Coordinates of C-alpha atoms in Angstrom, one line a residue:
X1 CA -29.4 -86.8 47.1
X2 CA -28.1 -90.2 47.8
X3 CA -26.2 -90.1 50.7
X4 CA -24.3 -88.0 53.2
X5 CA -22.3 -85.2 51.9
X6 CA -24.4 -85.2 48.9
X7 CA -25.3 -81.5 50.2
X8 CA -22.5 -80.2 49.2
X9 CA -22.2 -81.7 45.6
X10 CA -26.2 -80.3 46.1
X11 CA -24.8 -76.7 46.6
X12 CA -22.7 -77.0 43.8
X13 CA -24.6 -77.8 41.2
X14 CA -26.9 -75.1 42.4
X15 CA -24.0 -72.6 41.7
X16 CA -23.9 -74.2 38.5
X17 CA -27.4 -73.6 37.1
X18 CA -29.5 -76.6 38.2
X19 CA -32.7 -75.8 39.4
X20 CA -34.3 -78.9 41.7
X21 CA -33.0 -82.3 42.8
X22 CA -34.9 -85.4 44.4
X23 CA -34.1 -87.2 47.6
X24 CA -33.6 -90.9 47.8
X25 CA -36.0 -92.6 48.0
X26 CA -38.9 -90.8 45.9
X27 CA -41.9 -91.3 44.4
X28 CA -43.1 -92.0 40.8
X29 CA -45.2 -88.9 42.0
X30 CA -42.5 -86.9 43.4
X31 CA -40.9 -87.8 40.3
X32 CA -43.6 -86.1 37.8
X33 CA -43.8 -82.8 39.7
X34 CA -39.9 -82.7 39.4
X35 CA -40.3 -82.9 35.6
X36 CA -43.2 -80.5 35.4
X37 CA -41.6 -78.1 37.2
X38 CA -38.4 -78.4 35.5
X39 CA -41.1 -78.2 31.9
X40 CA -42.2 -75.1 33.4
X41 CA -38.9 -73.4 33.7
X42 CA -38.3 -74.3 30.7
X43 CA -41.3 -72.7 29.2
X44 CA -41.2 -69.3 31.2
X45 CA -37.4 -69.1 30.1
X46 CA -38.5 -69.4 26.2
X47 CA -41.5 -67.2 26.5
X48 CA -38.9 -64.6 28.2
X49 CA -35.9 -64.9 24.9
X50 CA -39.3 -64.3 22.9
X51 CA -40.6 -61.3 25.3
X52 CA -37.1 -60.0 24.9
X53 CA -36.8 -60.9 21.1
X54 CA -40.2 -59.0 21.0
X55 CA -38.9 -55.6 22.6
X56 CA -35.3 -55.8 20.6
X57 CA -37.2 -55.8 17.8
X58 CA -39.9 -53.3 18.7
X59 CA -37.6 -51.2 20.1
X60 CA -35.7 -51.8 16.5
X61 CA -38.5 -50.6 14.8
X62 CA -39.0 -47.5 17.2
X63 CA -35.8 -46.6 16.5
X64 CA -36.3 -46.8 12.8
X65 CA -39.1 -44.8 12.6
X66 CA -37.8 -42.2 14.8
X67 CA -35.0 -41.6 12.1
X68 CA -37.4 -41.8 9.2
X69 CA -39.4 -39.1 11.0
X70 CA -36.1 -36.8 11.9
X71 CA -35.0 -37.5 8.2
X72 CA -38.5 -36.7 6.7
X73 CA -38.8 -33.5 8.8
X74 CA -35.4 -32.4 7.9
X75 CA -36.3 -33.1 4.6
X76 CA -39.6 -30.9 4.9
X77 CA -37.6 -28.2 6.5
X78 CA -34.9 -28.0 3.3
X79 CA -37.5 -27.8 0.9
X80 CA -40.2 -25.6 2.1
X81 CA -37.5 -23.2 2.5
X82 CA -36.9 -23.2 -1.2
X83 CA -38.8 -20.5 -3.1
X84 CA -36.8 -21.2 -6.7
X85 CA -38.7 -23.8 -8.2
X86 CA -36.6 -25.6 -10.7
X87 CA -34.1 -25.9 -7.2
X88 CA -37.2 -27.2 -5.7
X89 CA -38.3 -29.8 -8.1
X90 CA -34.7 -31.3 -7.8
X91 CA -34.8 -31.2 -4.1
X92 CA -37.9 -33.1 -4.2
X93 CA -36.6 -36.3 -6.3
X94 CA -33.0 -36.0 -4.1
X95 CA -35.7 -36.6 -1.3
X96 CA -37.7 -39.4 -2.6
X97 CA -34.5 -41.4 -3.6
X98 CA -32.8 -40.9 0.0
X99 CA -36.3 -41.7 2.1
X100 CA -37.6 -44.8 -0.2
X101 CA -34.4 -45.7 -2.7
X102 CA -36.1 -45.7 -5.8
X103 CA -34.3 -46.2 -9.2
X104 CA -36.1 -43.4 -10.8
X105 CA -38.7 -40.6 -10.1
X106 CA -40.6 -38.0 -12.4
X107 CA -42.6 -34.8 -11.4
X108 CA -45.5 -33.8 -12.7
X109 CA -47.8 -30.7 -12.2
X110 CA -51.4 -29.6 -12.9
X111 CA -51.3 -26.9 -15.9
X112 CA -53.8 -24.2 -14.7
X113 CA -54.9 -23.7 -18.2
X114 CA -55.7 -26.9 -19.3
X115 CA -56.1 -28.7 -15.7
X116 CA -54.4 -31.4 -17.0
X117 CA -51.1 -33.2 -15.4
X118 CA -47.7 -32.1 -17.1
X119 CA -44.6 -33.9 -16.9
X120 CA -42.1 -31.2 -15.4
X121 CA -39.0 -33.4 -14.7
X122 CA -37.6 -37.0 -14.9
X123 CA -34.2 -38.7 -13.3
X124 CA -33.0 -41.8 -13.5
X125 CA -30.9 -43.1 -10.6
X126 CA -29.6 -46.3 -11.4
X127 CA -28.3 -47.1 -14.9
X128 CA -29.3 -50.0 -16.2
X129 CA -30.7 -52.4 -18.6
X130 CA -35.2 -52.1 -17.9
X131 CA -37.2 -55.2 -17.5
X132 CA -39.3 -55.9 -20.6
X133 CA -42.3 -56.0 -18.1
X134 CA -46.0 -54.6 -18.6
X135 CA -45.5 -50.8 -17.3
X136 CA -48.7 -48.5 -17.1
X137 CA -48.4 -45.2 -18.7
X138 CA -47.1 -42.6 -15.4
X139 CA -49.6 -40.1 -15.9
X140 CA -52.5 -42.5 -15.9
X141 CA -51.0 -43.8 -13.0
X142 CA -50.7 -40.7 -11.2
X143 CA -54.5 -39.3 -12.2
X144 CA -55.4 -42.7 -10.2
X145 CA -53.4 -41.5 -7.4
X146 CA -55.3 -38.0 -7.6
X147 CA -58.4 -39.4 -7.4
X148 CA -58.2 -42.0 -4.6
X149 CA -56.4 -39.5 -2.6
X150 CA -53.7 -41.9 -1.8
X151 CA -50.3 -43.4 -2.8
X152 CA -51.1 -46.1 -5.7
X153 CA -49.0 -48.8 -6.9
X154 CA -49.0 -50.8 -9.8
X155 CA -46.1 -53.4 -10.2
X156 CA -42.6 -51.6 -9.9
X157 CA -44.2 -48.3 -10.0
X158 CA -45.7 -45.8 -7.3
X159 CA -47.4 -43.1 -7.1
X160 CA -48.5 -40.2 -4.6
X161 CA -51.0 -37.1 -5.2
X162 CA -49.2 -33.6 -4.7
X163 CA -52.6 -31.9 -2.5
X164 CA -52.7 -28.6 -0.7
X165 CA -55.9 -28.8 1.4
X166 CA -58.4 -29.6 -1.7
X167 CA -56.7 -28.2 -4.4
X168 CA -54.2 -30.9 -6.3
X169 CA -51.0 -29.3 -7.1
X170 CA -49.5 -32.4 -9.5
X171 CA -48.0 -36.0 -8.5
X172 CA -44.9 -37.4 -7.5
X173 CA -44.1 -40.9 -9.6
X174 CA -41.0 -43.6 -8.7
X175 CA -40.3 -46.7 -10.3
X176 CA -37.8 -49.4 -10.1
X177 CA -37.6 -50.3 -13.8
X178 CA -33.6 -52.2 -13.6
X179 CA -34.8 -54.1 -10.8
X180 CA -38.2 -54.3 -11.6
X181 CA -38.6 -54.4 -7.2
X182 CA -42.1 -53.5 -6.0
X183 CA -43.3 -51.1 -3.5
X184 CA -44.4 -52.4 -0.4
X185 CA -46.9 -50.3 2.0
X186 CA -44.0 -48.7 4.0
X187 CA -42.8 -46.9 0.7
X188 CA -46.5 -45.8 0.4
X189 CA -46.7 -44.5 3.9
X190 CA -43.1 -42.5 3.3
X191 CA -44.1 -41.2 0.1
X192 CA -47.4 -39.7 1.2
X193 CA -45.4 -38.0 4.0
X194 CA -43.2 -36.4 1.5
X195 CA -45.8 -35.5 -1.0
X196 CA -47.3 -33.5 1.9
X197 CA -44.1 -31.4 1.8
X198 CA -43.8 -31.0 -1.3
X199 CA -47.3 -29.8 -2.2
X200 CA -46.8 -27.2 0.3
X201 CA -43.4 -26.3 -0.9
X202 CA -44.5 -26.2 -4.6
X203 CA -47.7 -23.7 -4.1
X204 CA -45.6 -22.0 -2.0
X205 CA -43.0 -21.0 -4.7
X206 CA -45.9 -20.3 -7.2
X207 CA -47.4 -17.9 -5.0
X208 CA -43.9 -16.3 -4.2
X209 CA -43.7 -15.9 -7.8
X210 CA -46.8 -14.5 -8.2
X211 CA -46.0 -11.9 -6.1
X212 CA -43.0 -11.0 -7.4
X213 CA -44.1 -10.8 -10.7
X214 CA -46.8 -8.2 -9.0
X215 CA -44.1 -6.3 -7.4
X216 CA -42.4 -6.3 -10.9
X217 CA -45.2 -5.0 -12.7
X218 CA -46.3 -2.4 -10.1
X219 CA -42.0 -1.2 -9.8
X220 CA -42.6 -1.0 -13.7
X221 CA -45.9 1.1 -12.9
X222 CA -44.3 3.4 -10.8
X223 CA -41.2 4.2 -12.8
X224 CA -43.7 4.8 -15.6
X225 CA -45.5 7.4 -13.6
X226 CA -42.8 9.1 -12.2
X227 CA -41.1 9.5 -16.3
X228 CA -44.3 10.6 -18.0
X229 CA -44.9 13.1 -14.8
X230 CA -41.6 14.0 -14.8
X231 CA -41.2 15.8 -18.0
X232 CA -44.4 18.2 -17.6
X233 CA -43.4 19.1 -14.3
X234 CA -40.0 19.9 -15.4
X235 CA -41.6 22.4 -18.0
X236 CA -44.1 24.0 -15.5
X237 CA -41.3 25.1 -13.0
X238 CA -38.9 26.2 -15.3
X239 CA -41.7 28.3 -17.6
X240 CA -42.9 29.6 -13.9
X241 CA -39.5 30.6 -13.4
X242 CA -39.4 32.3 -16.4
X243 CA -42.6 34.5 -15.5
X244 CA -41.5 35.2 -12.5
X245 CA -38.3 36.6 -13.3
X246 CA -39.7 39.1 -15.2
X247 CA -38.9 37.8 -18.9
X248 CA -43.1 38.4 -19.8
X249 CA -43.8 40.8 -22.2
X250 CA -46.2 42.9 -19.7
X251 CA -45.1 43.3 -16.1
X252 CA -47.3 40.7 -13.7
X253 CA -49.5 42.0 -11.2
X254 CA -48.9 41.1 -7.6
X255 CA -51.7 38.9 -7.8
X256 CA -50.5 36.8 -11.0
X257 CA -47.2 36.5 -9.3
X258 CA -48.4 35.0 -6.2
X259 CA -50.6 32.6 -8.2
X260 CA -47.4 31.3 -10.0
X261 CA -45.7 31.2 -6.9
X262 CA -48.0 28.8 -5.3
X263 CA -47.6 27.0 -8.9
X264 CA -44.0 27.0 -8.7
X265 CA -44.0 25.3 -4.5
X266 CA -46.8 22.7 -5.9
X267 CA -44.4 21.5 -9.0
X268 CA -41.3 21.2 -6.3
X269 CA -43.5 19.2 -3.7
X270 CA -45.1 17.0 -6.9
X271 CA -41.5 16.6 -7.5
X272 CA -40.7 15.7 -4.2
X273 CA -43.4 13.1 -3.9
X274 CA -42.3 11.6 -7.1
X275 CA -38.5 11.3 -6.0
X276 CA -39.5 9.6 -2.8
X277 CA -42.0 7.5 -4.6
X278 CA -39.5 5.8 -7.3
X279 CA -36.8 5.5 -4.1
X280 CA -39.5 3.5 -2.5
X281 CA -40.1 1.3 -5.7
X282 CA -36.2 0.8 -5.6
X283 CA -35.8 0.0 -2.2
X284 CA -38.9 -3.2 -2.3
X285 CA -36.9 -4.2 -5.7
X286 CA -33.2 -4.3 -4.2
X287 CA -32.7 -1.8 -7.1
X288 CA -31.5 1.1 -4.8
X289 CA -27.7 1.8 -5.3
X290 CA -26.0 3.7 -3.4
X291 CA -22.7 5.8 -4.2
X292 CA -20.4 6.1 -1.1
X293 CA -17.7 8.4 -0.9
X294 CA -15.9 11.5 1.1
X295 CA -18.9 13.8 1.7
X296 CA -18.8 17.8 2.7
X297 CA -22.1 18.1 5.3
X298 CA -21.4 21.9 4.4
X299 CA -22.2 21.6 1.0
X300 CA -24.9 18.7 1.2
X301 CA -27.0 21.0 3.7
X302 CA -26.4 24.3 1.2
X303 CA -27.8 22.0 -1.5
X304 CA -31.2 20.6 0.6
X305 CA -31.2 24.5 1.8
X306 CA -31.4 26.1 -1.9
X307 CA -34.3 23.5 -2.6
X308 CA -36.6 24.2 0.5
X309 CA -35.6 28.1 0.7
X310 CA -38.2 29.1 -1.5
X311 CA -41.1 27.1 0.0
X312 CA -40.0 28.6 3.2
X313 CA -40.1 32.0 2.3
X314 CA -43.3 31.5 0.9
X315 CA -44.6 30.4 4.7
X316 CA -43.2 34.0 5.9
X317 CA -40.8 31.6 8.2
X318 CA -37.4 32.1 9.3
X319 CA -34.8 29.2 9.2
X320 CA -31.6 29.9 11.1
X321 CA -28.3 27.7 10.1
X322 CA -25.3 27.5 12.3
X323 CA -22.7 24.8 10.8
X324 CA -19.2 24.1 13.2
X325 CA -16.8 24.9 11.2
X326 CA -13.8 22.3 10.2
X327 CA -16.4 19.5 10.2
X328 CA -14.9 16.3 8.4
X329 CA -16.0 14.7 5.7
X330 CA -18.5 11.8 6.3
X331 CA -18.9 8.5 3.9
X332 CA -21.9 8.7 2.2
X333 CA -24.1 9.2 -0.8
X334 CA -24.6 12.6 -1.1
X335 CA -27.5 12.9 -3.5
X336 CA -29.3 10.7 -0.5
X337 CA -27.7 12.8 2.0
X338 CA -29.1 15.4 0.5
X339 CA -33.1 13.9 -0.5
X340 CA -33.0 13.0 3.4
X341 CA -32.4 16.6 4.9
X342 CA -34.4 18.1 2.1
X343 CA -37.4 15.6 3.3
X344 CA -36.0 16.6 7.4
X345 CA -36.4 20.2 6.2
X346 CA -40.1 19.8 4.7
X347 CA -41.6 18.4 7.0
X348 CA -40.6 20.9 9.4
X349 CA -41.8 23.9 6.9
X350 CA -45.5 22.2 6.8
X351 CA -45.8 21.6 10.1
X352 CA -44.8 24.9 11.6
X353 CA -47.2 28.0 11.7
X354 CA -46.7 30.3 9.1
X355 CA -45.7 33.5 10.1

């Protein structure tokens, strides 16, 4: 400041960003601190732009990894879901090229006959002309990924072990042959993360296969047993009825008639057992069809009636039937109709006192 009024020029420039100001007359001293505070502003204002340059850009790279993790656990969600492996396989590449961009990935799993690594599917992504460059051989690549337990690179190619707990599933191989562009550890990082998925997905399909094939073979099991016990049973009732009905060529004794009679309730309730046995079979394979139409509840219950009527006479029991009359039709399958009172109607036979 100079001289009067220089206040107000003073305020002024204040408004318009300067920071200090010297009075006339001053020291070489005076002077000094002037510039070294003025050095010091200067400093705290760059150390802030780099404290703020700092958090944009770690906030930047929180953000980042924040969608990488929402993508990768999307990613893990859509595939574990998957149970048909050929869909899965090609789910898993999709994957690897959206997370990491790679020009080309490959598959490989362990064969559990020979324990060795077998190439199970290969896409390219990009078309283009390869680099003539000096490529390792992708399944000696991936056994070295298997054995260190972790992503391994070597020049434009990666790759990751496919592990469940300590059992190695196969590997998971990219490569950027057009470009011949490295992998950097990021790309590791992300591909380990999705190698986790996909082991799990992968044994997770075998093993749902596995037990389907199991269901398979036991449906196939069942509908074997019920045919080749089937027949015989067939052949007992009817040659029972035949006795019983008098067509012998001696008369039967009460006795020998009350034998055959027991014979005759066992076949029907071996029959029974059989029926709901194969319906069971049906109904864990989807294989159970039903035939919906108009359906008389008169005639279904005179059916499941003339089935159990026997066993219930046998019991000395008394069953007493009272049906509306007019009673409309109902949609449904009437053999089922049927096999459901006919079981309604056993169970209450065996569990009643006979008498």
């Amino acid at each position: 400041i100079t001289s009067h009024g220089s206040e107000a020029i003073a305020v002024e420039f204040f408004r318009k960003g300067v920071k200090d100001y010297l009075s006339k007359p001053f020291t070489s001293d005076e002077l000094f601190a002037a510039m070294d505070r003025a050095l010091a502003d200067v400093r705290l204002r760059r150390e802030k732009e780099l404290l703020t340059q700092n958090l944009a850009a770690a906030n930047q790279e929180l953000r980042r990894m924040v969608r990488e993790m929402d993508t990768l656990y999307g990613i893990g969600k859509s595939v574990t879901s998957l149970l048909d492996r050929d869909q899965l396989l090609e789910r898993i590449l999709d994957a690897a090229f959206y997370v990491i961009g790679a020009e080309e990935g490959s598959l490989m799993l362990v064969d559990e006959e020979t324990d060795r690594l077998r190439p199970v599917l290969h896409r390219q992504r990009v078309d283009g002309e390869h680099h003539h460059v000096a490529r390792r051989d992708p399944q000696e690549l991936a056994a070295d990924a298997i054995r260190s337990g972790a992503a391994t690179t070597s020049g434009e190619m990666l790759s990751a072990p496919l592990t469940v707990g300590d059992k190695v599933v196969g590997a998971i191989g990219l490569g950027n042959p057009v470009t011949a562009r490295s992998f950097g550890g990021h790309a590791k990082q992300l591909l380990m993360a999705l190698a986790d998925y996909a082991a799990i997905a992968i044994e997770n399909a075998r093993l749902y296969e596995e037990v389907r094939q199991a269901d398979l073979a036991k449906s196939e099991f069942v509908s074997l047993v019920v045919h080749e016990m089937g027949t015989p049973l067939t052949s007992i009732g009817c040659y029972t009825d035949v006795l019983l009905q008098g067509y012998s060529e001696q008369p039967l004794t009460e006795k020998q008639a009350q034998y055959l009679r027991v014979v005759r309730r066992n076949a029907d309730r071996m029959q029974i057992l059989l029926s709901d046995l194969q319906d069971i079979s049906r109904i864990e394979t989807g294989h159970l069809s039903l035939e919906l139409q108009p359906t008389d509840l008169a005639d279904v219950l005179k059916n499941a009636l003339d089935v159990t009527r026997r066993q219930i006479e046998a019991r000395s029991q008394k069953l007493s039937v009272k049906i509306p009359k007019n009673l409309p039709p109902v949609h449904a399958d009437p053999a089922r109709l049927t096999q459901i009172l006919i079981n309604l109607i056993s169970n209450a036979y065996k569990y009643t006192p006979e008498g």
